[in-house]
PDB file of C-alpha atoms in Angstrom:
ATOM      1  CA  THR Z  17      -0.004   0.014   0.036  1.00  0.00           C
ATOM      2  CA  LEU Z  18       1.420   3.316  -1.034  1.00  0.00           C
ATOM      3  CA  LEU Z  19      -0.170   6.445   0.400  1.00  0.00           C
ATOM      4  CA  VAL Z  20       0.559   9.482  -1.806  1.00  0.00           C
ATOM      5  CA  ASP Z  21      -0.887  12.974  -1.982  1.00  0.00           C
ATOM      6  CA  ALA Z  22      -1.400  12.951  -5.741  1.00  0.00           C
ATOM      7  CA  ASP Z  23      -3.950  11.866  -8.324  1.00  0.00           C
ATOM      8  CA  ALA Z  24      -3.862   8.477 -10.042  1.00  0.00           C
ATOM      9  CA  HIS Z  25      -2.123   9.764 -13.191  1.00  0.00           C
ATOM     10  CA  ARG Z  26       0.757  11.323 -11.278  1.00  0.00           C
ATOM     11  CA  ALA Z  27       1.171   8.326  -8.985  1.00  0.00           C
ATOM     12  CA  GLN Z  28       1.214   5.966 -12.007  1.00  0.00           C
ATOM     13  CA  SER Z  29       4.104   7.846 -13.528  1.00  0.00           C
ATOM     14  CA  PHE Z  30       6.382   6.397 -10.799  1.00  0.00           C
ATOM     15  CA  ARG Z  31       5.494   2.827 -11.780  1.00  0.00           C
ATOM     16  CA  GLY Z  32       8.120   0.800 -13.488  1.00  0.00           C
ATOM     17  CA  THR Z  33       7.549  -1.253 -16.688  1.00  0.00           C
ATOM     18  CA  GLY Z  34       7.504  -4.704 -15.114  1.00  0.00           C
ATOM     19  CA  ASP Z  35       5.540  -3.785 -12.001  1.00  0.00           C
ATOM     20  CA  PRO Z  36       2.034  -5.010 -11.505  1.00  0.00           C
ATOM     21  CA  VAL Z  37      -0.788  -2.572 -12.275  1.00  0.00           C
ATOM     22  CA  PRO Z  38      -1.703  -0.748  -9.094  1.00  0.00           C
ATOM     23  CA  VAL Z  39      -5.286  -0.157  -7.989  1.00  0.00           C
ATOM     24  CA  PHE Z  40      -5.998   3.449  -7.024  1.00  0.00           C
ATOM     25  CA  THR Z  41      -8.644   4.463  -4.636  1.00  0.00           C
ATOM     26  CA  GLY Z  42      -9.322   8.040  -3.736  1.00  0.00           C
ATOM     27  CA  ARG Z  43      -9.593   8.940  -0.092  1.00  0.00           C
ATOM     28  CA  GLY Z  44     -12.142  11.686  -0.726  1.00  0.00           C
ATOM     29  CA  ASP Z  45     -12.013  15.269   0.463  1.00  0.00           C
ATOM     30  CA  GLY Z  46     -13.625  14.840   3.850  1.00  0.00           C
ATOM     31  CA  THR Z  47     -11.131  17.112   5.521  1.00  0.00           C
ATOM     32  CA  GLY Z  48     -13.464  20.121   5.427  1.00  0.00           C
ATOM     33  CA  LEU Z  49     -16.257  18.275   7.306  1.00  0.00           C
ATOM     34  CA  THR Z  50     -13.749  16.827   9.765  1.00  0.00           C
ATOM     35  CA  LEU Z  51     -12.342  20.214  10.580  1.00  0.00           C
ATOM     36  CA  VAL Z  52     -15.763  21.713  11.039  1.00  0.00           C
ATOM     37  CA  ALA Z  53     -16.615  18.876  13.439  1.00  0.00           C
ATOM     38  CA  VAL Z  54     -13.394  19.360  15.386  1.00  0.00           C
ATOM     39  CA  VAL Z  55     -13.986  23.092  15.693  1.00  0.00           C
ATOM     40  CA  ALA Z  56     -17.645  22.537  16.709  1.00  0.00           C
ATOM     41  CA  MET Z  57     -16.701  20.013  19.408  1.00  0.00           C
ATOM     42  CA  THR Z  58     -13.945  22.241  20.602  1.00  0.00           C
ATOM     43  CA  GLU Z  59     -16.276  25.149  20.825  1.00  0.00           C
ATOM     44  CA  VAL Z  60     -18.816  23.222  22.880  1.00  0.00           C
ATOM     45  CA  ALA Z  61     -16.040  22.197  25.230  1.00  0.00           C
ATOM     46  CA  LEU Z  62     -14.847  25.798  25.460  1.00  0.00           C
ATOM     47  CA  VAL Z  63     -18.397  26.958  26.321  1.00  0.00           C
ATOM     48  CA  LEU Z  64     -18.598  24.420  29.145  1.00  0.00           C
ATOM     49  CA  VAL Z  65     -15.115  25.423  30.396  1.00  0.00           C
ATOM     50  CA  SER Z  66     -16.120  29.080  30.185  1.00  0.00           C
ATOM     51  CA  LEU Z  67     -19.098  28.373  32.502  1.00  0.00           C
ATOM     52  CA  LEU Z  68     -16.625  26.963  35.019  1.00  0.00           C
ATOM     53  CA  ALA Z  69     -14.305  29.887  34.420  1.00  0.00           C
ATOM     54  CA  ALA Z  70     -17.197  32.337  35.013  1.00  0.00           C
ATOM     55  CA  THR Z  71     -17.762  30.880  38.481  1.00  0.00           C
ATOM     56  CA  GLY Z  72     -14.040  31.223  39.150  1.00  0.00           C
ATOM     57  CA  PHE Z  73     -14.164  34.880  38.075  1.00  0.00           C
ATOM     58  CA  VAL Z  74     -17.149  35.458  40.324  1.00  0.00           C
ATOM     59  CA  VAL Z  75     -15.196  34.131  43.307  1.00  0.00           C
ATOM     60  CA  THR Z  76     -12.177  36.194  42.358  1.00  0.00           C
ATOM     61  CA  ALA Z  77     -14.329  39.335  41.942  1.00  0.00           C
ATOM     62  CA  GLN Z  78     -15.877  38.773  45.366  1.00  0.00           C
ATOM     63  CA  ARG Z  79     -12.416  38.358  46.933  1.00  0.00           C
ATOM     64  CA  ARG Z  80     -11.235  41.552  45.291  1.00  0.00           C
ATOM     65  CA  GLN Z  81     -14.390  43.460  46.210  1.00  0.00           C
ATOM     66  CA  ARG Z  82     -12.555  45.770  48.646  1.00  0.00           C
ATOM     67  CA  GLN Z  83      -9.790  46.458  46.121  1.00  0.00           C
ATOM     68  CA  LEU Z  84     -12.383  47.322  43.455  1.00  0.00           C
ATOM     69  CA  GLY Z  85     -14.089  49.528  46.076  1.00  0.00           C
ATOM     70  CA  MET Z  86     -10.819  51.359  46.714  1.00  0.00           C
ATOM     71  CA  LEU Z  87     -10.430  51.932  42.989  1.00  0.00           C
ATOM     72  CA  ALA Z  88     -13.974  53.272  42.798  1.00  0.00           C
ATOM     73  CA  ALA Z  89     -13.319  55.515  45.850  1.00  0.00           C
ATOM     74  CA  ILE Z  90     -10.373  57.184  44.172  1.00  0.00           C
ATOM     75  CA  GLY Z  91     -12.394  57.892  41.032  1.00  0.00           C
ATOM     76  CA  ALA Z  92     -12.636  54.842  38.886  1.00  0.00           C
ATOM     77  CA  THR Z  93     -15.817  54.576  36.897  1.00  0.00           C
ATOM     78  CA  GLU Z  94     -17.848  51.394  36.293  1.00  0.00           C
ATOM     79  CA  ALA Z  95     -16.135  51.065  32.961  1.00  0.00           C
ATOM     80  CA  HIS Z  96     -12.721  51.054  34.667  1.00  0.00           C
ATOM     81  CA  LEU Z  97     -13.888  48.422  37.163  1.00  0.00           C
ATOM     82  CA  ARG Z  98     -15.234  46.216  34.378  1.00  0.00           C
ATOM     83  CA  LEU Z  99     -11.950  46.652  32.509  1.00  0.00           C
ATOM     84  CA  VAL Z 100      -9.969  45.419  35.555  1.00  0.00           C
ATOM     85  CA  THR Z 101     -11.932  42.181  35.697  1.00  0.00           C
ATOM     86  CA  LEU Z 102     -12.036  41.710  31.941  1.00  0.00           C
ATOM     87  CA  SER Z 103      -8.291  42.243  31.667  1.00  0.00           C
ATOM     88  CA  HIS Z 104      -7.813  39.607  34.346  1.00  0.00           C
ATOM     89  CA  GLY Z 105      -9.976  37.237  32.328  1.00  0.00           C
ATOM     90  CA  ALA Z 106      -8.025  37.989  29.158  1.00  0.00           C
ATOM     91  CA  LEU Z 107      -4.697  37.396  30.921  1.00  0.00           C
ATOM     92  CA  VAL Z 108      -5.923  34.117  32.298  1.00  0.00           C
ATOM     93  CA  GLY Z 109      -7.047  33.166  28.781  1.00  0.00           C
ATOM     94  CA  ILE Z 110      -3.787  34.070  27.159  1.00  0.00           C
ATOM     95  CA  VAL Z 111      -1.663  32.197  29.730  1.00  0.00           C
ATOM     96  CA  GLY Z 112      -3.954  29.175  29.771  1.00  0.00           C
ATOM     97  CA  SER Z 113      -4.473  28.809  26.043  1.00  0.00           C
ATOM     98  CA  VAL Z 114      -0.777  29.261  25.160  1.00  0.00           C
ATOM     99  CA  THR Z 115       0.290  26.885  27.912  1.00  0.00           C
ATOM    100  CA  GLY Z 116      -2.310  24.315  26.836  1.00  0.00           C
ATOM    101  CA  ALA Z 117      -1.343  24.595  23.234  1.00  0.00           C
ATOM    102  CA  ALA Z 118       2.315  24.221  24.017  1.00  0.00           C
ATOM    103  CA  ALA Z 119       1.622  21.210  26.226  1.00  0.00           C
ATOM    104  CA  GLY Z 120      -0.523  19.618  23.555  1.00  0.00           C
ATOM    105  CA  LEU Z 121       2.059  20.196  20.822  1.00  0.00           C
ATOM    106  CA  VAL Z 122       4.906  18.797  22.947  1.00  0.00           C
ATOM    107  CA  THR Z 123       2.786  15.757  23.690  1.00  0.00           C
ATOM    108  CA  TRP Z 124       1.933  15.357  20.029  1.00  0.00           C
ATOM    109  CA  PHE Z 125       5.599  15.598  18.936  1.00  0.00           C
ATOM    110  CA  ALA Z 126       6.535  13.063  21.573  1.00  0.00           C
ATOM    111  CA  THR Z 127       3.782  10.501  20.777  1.00  0.00           C
ATOM    112  CA  ALA Z 128       3.498  10.905  16.969  1.00  0.00           C
ATOM    113  CA  PRO Z 129       5.989   8.176  16.181  1.00  0.00           C
ATOM    114  CA  LEU Z 130       4.274   5.788  18.625  1.00  0.00           C
ATOM    115  CA  ILE Z 131       0.913   6.514  17.152  1.00  0.00           C
ATOM    116  CA  GLY Z 132       2.244   5.921  13.682  1.00  0.00           C
ATOM    117  CA  GLN Z 133       3.854   2.699  14.715  1.00  0.00           C
ATOM    118  CA  ARG Z 134       0.622   1.425  16.328  1.00  0.00           C
ATOM    119  CA  ALA Z 135      -1.444   2.501  13.326  1.00  0.00           C
ATOM    120  CA  GLY Z 136       0.971   0.862  10.888  1.00  0.00           C
ATOM    121  CA  THR Z 137       1.529   4.080   8.941  1.00  0.00           C
ATOM    122  CA  ARG Z 138       3.863   7.027   8.893  1.00  0.00           C
ATOM    123  CA  VAL Z 139       2.613  10.018  10.872  1.00  0.00           C
ATOM    124  CA  GLU Z 140       3.982  13.372   9.926  1.00  0.00           C
ATOM    125  CA  ARG Z 141       4.994  15.226  13.079  1.00  0.00           C
ATOM    126  CA  PHE Z 142       4.665  18.630  11.525  1.00  0.00           C
ATOM    127  CA  GLY Z 143       1.534  17.737   9.530  1.00  0.00           C
ATOM    128  CA  VAL Z 144      -0.538  19.554  12.140  1.00  0.00           C
ATOM    129  CA  PRO Z 145      -3.115  22.037  10.771  1.00  0.00           C
ATOM    130  CA  TRP Z 146      -1.416  25.106  12.340  1.00  0.00           C
ATOM    131  CA  TRP Z 147      -4.273  27.437  11.489  1.00  0.00           C
ATOM    132  CA  LEU Z 148      -6.640  25.133  13.457  1.00  0.00           C
ATOM    133  CA  VAL Z 149      -4.328  25.183  16.513  1.00  0.00           C
ATOM    134  CA  GLY Z 150      -4.172  29.006  16.256  1.00  0.00           C
ATOM    135  CA  LEU Z 151      -7.938  29.190  15.932  1.00  0.00           C
ATOM    136  CA  ILE Z 152      -8.496  27.078  19.024  1.00  0.00           C
ATOM    137  CA  VAL Z 153      -5.992  29.205  21.001  1.00  0.00           C
ATOM    138  CA  VAL Z 154      -7.798  32.391  19.921  1.00  0.00           C
ATOM    139  CA  LEU Z 155     -11.191  30.841  20.735  1.00  0.00           C
ATOM    140  CA  ALA Z 156      -9.912  29.865  24.213  1.00  0.00           C
ATOM    141  CA  MET Z 157      -8.723  33.437  24.828  1.00  0.00           C
ATOM    142  CA  ALA Z 158     -12.071  34.796  23.687  1.00  0.00           C
ATOM    143  CA  MET Z 159     -14.091  32.390  25.833  1.00  0.00           C
ATOM    144  CA  THR Z 160     -12.254  33.344  29.061  1.00  0.00           C
ATOM    145  CA  THR Z 161     -12.734  36.998  28.335  1.00  0.00           C
ATOM    146  CA  VAL Z 162     -16.415  36.405  27.717  1.00  0.00           C
ATOM    147  CA  ALA Z 163     -16.569  34.344  30.924  1.00  0.00           C
ATOM    148  CA  ALA Z 164     -15.180  37.339  32.830  1.00  0.00           C
ATOM    149  CA  TRP Z 165     -17.724  39.747  31.352  1.00  0.00           C
ATOM    150  CA  TRP Z 166     -20.700  38.924  33.547  1.00  0.00           C
ATOM    151  CA  PRO Z 167     -18.794  38.990  36.858  1.00  0.00           C
ATOM    152  CA  ALA Z 168     -17.172  42.262  35.738  1.00  0.00           C
ATOM    153  CA  ARG Z 169     -20.582  43.749  35.069  1.00  0.00           C
ATOM    154  CA  ILE Z 170     -21.938  42.688  38.444  1.00  0.00           C
ATOM    155  CA  THR Z 171     -18.964  43.834  40.545  1.00  0.00           C
ATOM    156  CA  ALA Z 172     -18.759  47.173  38.778  1.00  0.00           C
ATOM    157  CA  ARG Z 173     -22.320  48.001  39.933  1.00  0.00           C
ATOM    158  CA  VAL Z 174     -21.678  47.387  43.653  1.00  0.00           C
ATOM    159  CA  PRO Z 175     -21.900  50.644  45.652  1.00  0.00           C
ATOM    160  CA  ILE Z 176     -18.605  51.905  46.986  1.00  0.00           C
ATOM    161  CA  THR Z 177     -19.537  51.727  50.702  1.00  0.00           C
ATOM    162  CA  THR Z 178     -20.727  48.144  50.339  1.00  0.00           C
ATOM    163  CA  ALA Z 179     -17.548  47.161  48.477  1.00  0.00           C
ATOM    164  CA  LEU Z 180     -15.287  48.862  51.090  1.00  0.00           C
ATOM    165  CA  ALA Z 181     -17.161  47.166  53.930  1.00  0.00           C
ATOM    166  CA  GLY Z 182     -16.531  43.782  52.393  1.00  0.00           C
ATOM    167  CA  ARG Z 183     -20.173  42.794  52.489  1.00  0.00           C
ATOM    168  CA  ARG Z 184     -21.724  40.773  49.744  1.00  0.00           C
ATOM    169  CA  PRO Z 185     -24.087  42.831  47.626  1.00  0.00           C
TER     170      PRO Z 185
END
């Protein structure tokens, strides 16, 4: 079995004169559907993770309530307070998605030969769809920022005296 990325005519040009006639079967172009399915499943997973992250940002915002109250006391507007929590969410998203992508790629590079050996085929280490990896990293960053939006909105509306007293709104 010879796996080539070419059409039947081009692959047959490599055949010698005394070799048996090969049988060519196309593998089809199902890559578009596969990539859409991977992105859709990843997006569903990211939505579920963002729900968990939102609860984490709520807890963080409640712990920082006095600090946010101090910022409001010295003149920060609601927009500034929202920006503090949103920037925290974006920073968590950047660090988490880049770290996760790096860990995933290192694991892939380490296990690709073993996977190819078990599957009985050659697996290209650098045959990763890099744009898909980048898209997933960007989606992870966006989802954590979106997850921080609702807690940012709630904590920005807490009155200054309530925030400084450390009471829950």
